[in-house]
Amino acid sequence: MLEQFDKAFESRIRLQIMSVLAANESYDFSSLKELLEVTDGNLASHLKALEKEAYIAVNKSFVGRKPNTRYVATEDGIEAFKRHLKSLEKLIKQQK
Amino acid sequence: MKENEALAELSSIRSLMERSAKFISLSGLSGVMAGIYALIGAFFGYRIVYQTGAGLGYREHYVNDQFVITKLSLVALVVLLCSIGTAVILSTRKARQKKQQIWNAASKGLLVHGGIPLITGGLLILILLYRGYFGIIAPACLIFYGLALVSGSHYTFKDIKWLGFSEILLGLLAALMPGYGLFFWSAGFGVLHIIYGLIMYYKYDSSK
């Protein structure tokens, strides 16, 4: 039962990032930072971890001269996120 | 992980998904205020068009009078600016209470997707005014405003979509009944705003 929980989502911030990316086409770094109320470094390290799992993809572009980094959930990422939600639901049902 | 922890986790995920994708700081009260401004504006509009003398409501001025058009446009502009100003102030206050950013991905989406039909409609209405097609102005205002609401509603409360559909319907009816522009305009921008504003106020604002 417990192994169904994704290791990548053990961290609350990583699960929160996935929730945001699952609900939106894409999201940029600064909006994510404001929404989750985390520091630059903290967010960057969690994003890196999710990127390593190939759960999210990064799109780098420029708006004028400012770099604009947008994050997108991959199909794998969405699948993993859904599996995680299912396990949470299962856990609730089992204990009822 | 315990059951209630899992429940808390699920509800926090849901709230985050909603907060990230939808602009939920939109104030219901600002809708009510916009409706009141519109009704006041419509009252002045009525006075401008139908100069009532001694209780007899006969039409002294016609809408194709250049001076009347300028005055009506000015009233509409004041109503629009007051409504936008109130919406921005009240929504900023609500966002601060809910500890949300007023300028986030969702409000940007709302502005862009609502703005495209709105600006298109606004420009078209200016062109219609310029070319003298006065009869179609009120229906065009309602229809384009409704389209803007439907298109922007993806980024905020679902109620906005229904407000949009109602505005479109009123606009089409107004187009079918020439001469009742001001009546439909007051119904759409006045009464509907007050009704939906109150619904949204009781649904989302007052409980929190």
Tab-separated table of C-alpha atoms in Angstrom:
chain	number	residue	atom	x	y	z
A	1	MET	CA	0.000	0.000	0.000
A	2	LEU	CA	2.598	2.511	1.100
A	3	GLU	CA	4.892	1.921	-1.878
A	4	GLN	CA	2.188	3.364	-4.103
A	5	PHE	CA	3.059	6.776	-2.753
A	6	ASP	CA	5.499	8.400	-5.110
A	7	LYS	CA	8.860	9.177	-3.537
A	8	ALA	CA	9.071	12.312	-5.656
A	9	PHE	CA	5.999	13.687	-3.896
A	10	GLU	CA	7.217	13.053	-0.374
A	11	SER	CA	8.110	16.696	-0.220
A	12	ARG	CA	5.057	18.872	0.202
A	13	ILE	CA	6.396	21.587	-2.084
A	14	ARG	CA	6.993	19.122	-4.919
A	15	LEU	CA	3.407	17.873	-4.630
A	16	GLN	CA	2.206	21.471	-4.599
A	17	ILE	CA	4.227	22.270	-7.725
A	18	MET	CA	2.674	19.267	-9.492
A	19	SER	CA	-0.817	20.368	-8.408
A	20	VAL	CA	-0.303	23.793	-9.957
A	21	LEU	CA	1.161	22.391	-13.184
A	22	ALA	CA	-1.641	19.817	-13.444
A	23	ALA	CA	-4.234	22.594	-13.317
A	24	ASN	CA	-2.466	24.962	-15.716
A	25	GLU	CA	-1.039	24.701	-19.208
A	26	SER	CA	2.215	26.175	-17.950
A	27	TYR	CA	3.427	28.325	-15.058
A	28	ASP	CA	6.371	30.660	-14.690
A	29	PHE	CA	8.949	30.665	-11.940
A	30	SER	CA	8.026	33.922	-10.239
A	31	SER	CA	4.282	33.179	-10.196
A	32	LEU	CA	5.018	29.780	-8.657
A	33	LYS	CA	7.236	31.418	-6.062
A	34	GLU	CA	4.537	33.916	-5.064
A	35	LEU	CA	1.806	31.283	-4.995
A	36	LEU	CA	3.705	28.773	-2.877
A	37	GLU	CA	5.460	31.407	-0.754
A	38	VAL	CA	8.877	29.787	-0.933
A	39	THR	CA	12.362	31.158	-1.508
A	40	ASP	CA	14.081	31.174	-4.898
A	41	GLY	CA	16.633	28.550	-3.885
A	42	ASN	CA	14.107	26.247	-2.283
A	43	LEU	CA	11.797	26.337	-5.285
A	44	ALA	CA	14.647	25.882	-7.747
A	45	SER	CA	15.936	22.769	-5.990
A	46	HIS	CA	12.487	21.153	-5.914
A	47	LEU	CA	11.922	22.021	-9.569
A	48	LYS	CA	15.281	20.435	-10.400
A	49	ALA	CA	14.267	17.256	-8.590
A	50	LEU	CA	10.987	17.034	-10.524
A	51	GLU	CA	12.816	17.752	-13.753
A	52	LYS	CA	15.210	14.902	-13.017
A	53	GLU	CA	12.239	12.534	-12.652
A	54	ALA	CA	11.033	13.859	-16.026
A	55	TYR	CA	7.769	14.853	-14.358
A	56	ILE	CA	8.123	18.420	-15.550
A	57	ALA	CA	9.723	20.111	-18.555
A	58	VAL	CA	11.294	23.538	-18.698
A	59	ASN	CA	10.727	26.122	-21.404
A	60	LYS	CA	13.202	28.948	-21.409
A	61	SER	CA	12.511	32.040	-23.446
A	62	PHE	CA	12.964	35.783	-23.300
A	63	VAL	CA	10.359	38.461	-22.810
A	64	GLY	CA	12.228	41.445	-24.132
A	65	ARG	CA	15.544	41.103	-22.342
A	66	LYS	CA	14.204	39.384	-19.268
A	67	PRO	CA	14.526	35.611	-19.128
A	68	ASN	CA	11.178	33.889	-18.705
A	69	THR	CA	11.254	30.309	-17.477
A	70	ARG	CA	8.014	28.383	-17.792
A	71	TYR	CA	7.354	24.939	-16.409
A	72	VAL	CA	5.082	22.318	-17.956
A	73	ALA	CA	3.932	18.983	-16.521
A	74	THR	CA	4.897	16.015	-18.716
A	75	GLU	CA	2.584	13.084	-19.407
A	76	ASP	CA	4.610	10.989	-16.962
A	77	GLY	CA	4.254	13.699	-14.383
A	78	ILE	CA	0.476	13.909	-14.761
A	79	GLU	CA	0.221	10.105	-14.551
A	80	ALA	CA	2.329	10.030	-11.398
A	81	PHE	CA	0.276	12.847	-9.899
A	82	LYS	CA	-2.983	10.996	-10.632
A	83	ARG	CA	-1.573	7.781	-9.126
A	84	HIS	CA	-0.622	9.713	-6.015
A	85	LEU	CA	-4.117	11.180	-5.676
A	86	LYS	CA	-5.628	7.707	-6.167
A	87	SER	CA	-3.488	6.301	-3.353
A	88	LEU	CA	-4.543	9.136	-1.083
A	89	GLU	CA	-8.195	8.425	-1.871
A	90	LYS	CA	-7.679	4.702	-1.339
A	91	LEU	CA	-6.109	5.366	2.035
A	92	ILE	CA	-9.144	7.388	3.076
A	93	LYS	CA	-11.589	4.722	1.864
A	94	GLN	CA	-9.716	1.881	3.557
A	95	GLN	CA	-9.830	3.545	6.934
A	96	LYS	CA	-13.531	4.237	6.756
B	1	MET	CA	-0.119	8.735	6.919
B	2	LYS	CA	-3.404	8.994	8.764
B	3	GLU	CA	-6.816	9.357	7.219
B	4	ASN	CA	-7.313	12.974	8.227
B	5	GLU	CA	-3.827	13.840	7.017
B	6	ALA	CA	-4.703	12.376	3.633
B	7	LEU	CA	-7.934	14.342	3.616
B	8	ALA	CA	-6.148	17.558	4.501
B	9	GLU	CA	-3.591	16.864	1.774
B	10	LEU	CA	-6.302	16.306	-0.834
B	11	SER	CA	-8.197	19.440	0.088
B	12	SER	CA	-5.026	21.535	0.070
B	13	ILE	CA	-4.195	20.153	-3.401
B	14	ARG	CA	-7.661	21.046	-4.633
B	15	SER	CA	-7.480	24.550	-3.210
B	16	LEU	CA	-4.052	25.099	-4.738
B	17	MET	CA	-5.191	23.856	-8.157
B	18	GLU	CA	-8.115	26.252	-7.992
B	19	ARG	CA	-6.139	29.198	-6.648
B	20	SER	CA	-3.424	28.755	-9.279
B	21	ALA	CA	-5.806	28.543	-12.240
B	22	LYS	CA	-8.639	30.830	-11.199
B	23	PHE	CA	-8.787	34.401	-10.047
B	24	ILE	CA	-10.934	33.967	-6.956
B	25	SER	CA	-10.388	37.418	-5.481
B	26	LEU	CA	-12.963	38.919	-7.818
B	27	SER	CA	-15.244	40.852	-5.534
B	28	GLY	CA	-18.996	40.252	-5.699
B	29	LEU	CA	-19.663	43.623	-4.117
B	30	SER	CA	-17.947	45.384	-7.012
B	31	GLY	CA	-20.509	43.755	-9.329
B	32	VAL	CA	-23.321	45.221	-7.231
B	33	MET	CA	-21.659	48.652	-7.299
B	34	ALA	CA	-21.177	48.435	-11.091
B	35	GLY	CA	-24.884	47.668	-11.390
B	36	ILE	CA	-25.817	50.675	-9.266
B	37	TYR	CA	-23.528	53.000	-11.282
B	38	ALA	CA	-25.086	51.652	-14.478
B	39	LEU	CA	-28.618	52.343	-13.228
B	40	ILE	CA	-27.640	55.888	-12.192
B	41	GLY	CA	-26.029	56.324	-15.592
B	42	ALA	CA	-29.138	54.975	-17.319
B	43	PHE	CA	-31.268	57.446	-15.351
B	44	PHE	CA	-29.134	60.346	-16.626
B	45	GLY	CA	-29.206	58.804	-20.080
B	46	TYR	CA	-32.982	58.700	-19.945
B	47	ARG	CA	-33.100	62.338	-18.856
B	48	ILE	CA	-30.806	63.313	-21.703
B	49	VAL	CA	-32.811	61.520	-24.369
B	50	TYR	CA	-36.334	62.091	-23.090
B	51	GLN	CA	-36.439	65.580	-21.679
B	52	THR	CA	-39.545	65.248	-19.548
B	53	GLY	CA	-41.593	68.400	-19.287
B	54	ALA	CA	-44.462	68.715	-16.798
B	55	GLY	CA	-44.820	64.967	-16.364
B	56	LEU	CA	-45.368	64.399	-20.030
B	57	GLY	CA	-42.784	61.958	-21.263
B	58	TYR	CA	-42.511	62.905	-24.873
B	59	ARG	CA	-39.353	62.798	-26.871
B	60	GLU	CA	-37.859	66.186	-27.507
B	61	HIS	CA	-34.384	65.092	-28.421
B	62	TYR	CA	-33.576	62.320	-30.767
B	63	VAL	CA	-30.573	60.126	-30.465
B	64	ASN	CA	-29.135	61.253	-33.752
B	65	ASP	CA	-28.571	64.687	-32.261
B	66	GLN	CA	-24.784	65.116	-32.129
B	67	PHE	CA	-24.867	66.840	-28.739
B	68	VAL	CA	-27.015	64.087	-27.218
B	69	ILE	CA	-24.617	61.441	-28.515
B	70	THR	CA	-21.647	63.182	-26.930
B	71	LYS	CA	-23.448	63.480	-23.596
B	72	LEU	CA	-24.572	59.823	-23.652
B	73	SER	CA	-21.070	58.633	-24.512
B	74	LEU	CA	-19.687	60.695	-21.644
B	75	VAL	CA	-22.166	59.165	-19.177
B	76	ALA	CA	-21.276	55.663	-20.411
B	77	LEU	CA	-17.561	56.437	-20.054
B	78	VAL	CA	-17.990	57.690	-16.470
B	79	VAL	CA	-20.000	54.552	-15.565
B	80	LEU	CA	-17.310	52.351	-17.122
B	81	LEU	CA	-14.432	54.091	-15.310
B	82	CYS	CA	-16.228	54.067	-11.933
B	83	SER	CA	-17.038	50.350	-12.334
B	84	ILE	CA	-13.485	49.409	-13.266
B	85	GLY	CA	-12.069	51.529	-10.448
B	86	THR	CA	-14.383	49.968	-7.855
B	87	ALA	CA	-13.657	46.440	-9.122
B	88	VAL	CA	-9.897	47.008	-8.905
B	89	ILE	CA	-10.063	48.539	-5.414
B	90	LEU	CA	-12.428	45.942	-3.924
B	91	SER	CA	-10.685	42.968	-5.553
B	92	THR	CA	-7.295	44.207	-4.366
B	93	ARG	CA	-8.702	44.431	-0.861
B	94	LYS	CA	-10.166	40.925	-1.087
B	95	ALA	CA	-6.887	39.572	-2.444
B	96	ARG	CA	-5.037	41.117	0.483
B	97	GLN	CA	-7.486	39.543	2.941
B	98	LYS	CA	-7.048	36.150	1.293
B	99	LYS	CA	-3.275	36.681	1.080
B	100	GLN	CA	-3.317	36.344	-2.678
B	101	GLN	CA	-1.553	38.223	-5.400
B	102	ILE	CA	-3.806	40.543	-7.365
B	103	TRP	CA	-1.495	40.239	-10.354
B	104	ASN	CA	-1.004	36.524	-10.925
B	105	ALA	CA	-1.220	34.025	-13.762
B	106	ALA	CA	-5.003	33.706	-13.371
B	107	SER	CA	-5.750	37.437	-13.346
B	108	LYS	CA	-3.513	37.851	-16.395
B	109	GLY	CA	-5.469	35.110	-18.173
B	110	LEU	CA	-8.736	36.757	-17.185
B	111	LEU	CA	-7.546	40.111	-18.520
B	112	VAL	CA	-6.209	38.776	-21.815
B	113	HIS	CA	-9.092	36.423	-22.622
B	114	GLY	CA	-11.766	38.817	-21.453
B	115	GLY	CA	-9.968	41.762	-23.032
B	116	ILE	CA	-9.896	40.479	-26.616
B	117	PRO	CA	-13.699	40.461	-27.201
B	118	LEU	CA	-14.069	43.584	-25.046
B	119	ILE	CA	-11.582	45.703	-26.986
B	120	THR	CA	-12.841	44.363	-30.321
B	121	GLY	CA	-16.391	45.272	-29.288
B	122	GLY	CA	-15.311	48.666	-27.977
B	123	LEU	CA	-13.582	49.551	-31.240
B	124	LEU	CA	-16.536	48.295	-33.278
B	125	ILE	CA	-18.912	50.431	-31.193
B	126	LEU	CA	-16.734	53.519	-31.750
B	127	ILE	CA	-16.823	52.806	-35.493
B	128	LEU	CA	-20.622	52.333	-35.395
B	129	LEU	CA	-20.960	55.629	-33.492
B	130	TYR	CA	-18.782	57.378	-36.028
B	131	ARG	CA	-20.774	55.988	-38.937
B	132	GLY	CA	-24.094	56.811	-37.311
B	133	TYR	CA	-25.530	53.338	-36.661
B	134	PHE	CA	-26.922	54.331	-33.277
B	135	GLY	CA	-29.625	51.678	-33.090
B	136	ILE	CA	-27.129	48.853	-32.858
B	137	ILE	CA	-24.936	50.363	-30.094
B	138	ALA	CA	-26.818	49.017	-27.044
B	139	PRO	CA	-27.154	45.437	-28.387
B	140	ALA	CA	-23.481	45.481	-29.439
B	141	CYS	CA	-22.385	46.630	-25.950
B	142	LEU	CA	-24.313	43.790	-24.305
B	143	ILE	CA	-23.272	41.099	-26.786
B	144	PHE	CA	-19.556	41.890	-26.747
B	145	TYR	CA	-19.532	42.315	-22.981
B	146	GLY	CA	-21.244	38.924	-22.664
B	147	LEU	CA	-18.724	37.300	-25.000
B	148	ALA	CA	-15.879	38.821	-22.972
B	149	LEU	CA	-17.317	37.398	-19.749
B	150	VAL	CA	-17.805	33.922	-21.221
B	151	SER	CA	-14.294	33.956	-22.645
B	152	GLY	CA	-12.719	35.214	-19.406
B	153	SER	CA	-14.828	33.020	-17.117
B	154	HIS	CA	-12.416	30.118	-17.557
B	155	TYR	CA	-10.045	32.051	-15.280
B	156	THR	CA	-12.495	32.872	-12.500
B	157	PHE	CA	-15.782	31.801	-10.902
B	158	LYS	CA	-18.144	29.768	-13.085
B	159	ASP	CA	-20.984	32.211	-12.241
B	160	ILE	CA	-19.338	34.745	-14.563
B	161	LYS	CA	-20.005	32.432	-17.496
B	162	TRP	CA	-23.741	32.469	-16.759
B	163	LEU	CA	-23.698	36.231	-16.382
B	164	GLY	CA	-22.039	36.308	-19.809
B	165	PHE	CA	-24.697	34.081	-21.395
B	166	SER	CA	-27.433	36.261	-19.892
B	167	GLU	CA	-25.815	39.424	-21.300
B	168	ILE	CA	-25.552	37.850	-24.772
B	169	LEU	CA	-29.212	36.809	-24.657
B	170	LEU	CA	-30.299	40.307	-23.605
B	171	GLY	CA	-28.130	41.793	-26.355
B	172	LEU	CA	-29.794	39.628	-28.993
B	173	LEU	CA	-33.243	40.534	-27.657
B	174	ALA	CA	-32.255	44.209	-27.720
B	175	ALA	CA	-31.267	43.825	-31.369
B	176	LEU	CA	-34.728	42.379	-32.080
B	177	MET	CA	-36.498	45.314	-30.416
B	178	PRO	CA	-35.110	48.593	-31.692
B	179	GLY	CA	-35.916	51.638	-29.620
B	180	TYR	CA	-35.617	49.868	-26.277
B	181	GLY	CA	-31.822	50.098	-26.142
B	182	LEU	CA	-31.686	52.014	-22.884
B	183	PHE	CA	-34.105	49.586	-21.242
B	184	PHE	CA	-32.009	46.540	-22.219
B	185	TRP	CA	-28.828	48.397	-21.360
B	186	SER	CA	-30.112	49.067	-17.805
B	187	ALA	CA	-31.305	45.475	-17.459
B	188	GLY	CA	-27.965	44.029	-18.622
B	189	PHE	CA	-25.477	46.373	-17.008
B	190	GLY	CA	-27.632	47.381	-14.049
B	191	VAL	CA	-29.984	44.658	-12.876
B	192	LEU	CA	-27.939	41.607	-13.950
B	193	HIS	CA	-24.781	42.990	-12.310
B	194	ILE	CA	-26.636	43.561	-9.055
B	195	ILE	CA	-28.181	40.056	-9.109
B	196	TYR	CA	-24.959	38.224	-9.953
B	197	GLY	CA	-22.933	40.465	-7.643
B	198	LEU	CA	-25.222	39.551	-4.748
B	199	ILE	CA	-25.099	35.836	-5.624
B	200	MET	CA	-21.300	35.928	-5.714
B	201	TYR	CA	-21.127	38.026	-2.571
B	202	TYR	CA	-23.180	35.529	-0.565
B	203	LYS	CA	-21.498	32.523	-2.155
B	204	TYR	CA	-17.850	33.526	-1.829
B	205	ASP	CA	-17.337	36.761	0.121
B	206	SER	CA	-19.525	36.842	3.182
B	207	SER	CA	-18.671	33.369	4.532
B	208	LYS	CA	-14.934	34.030	4.718
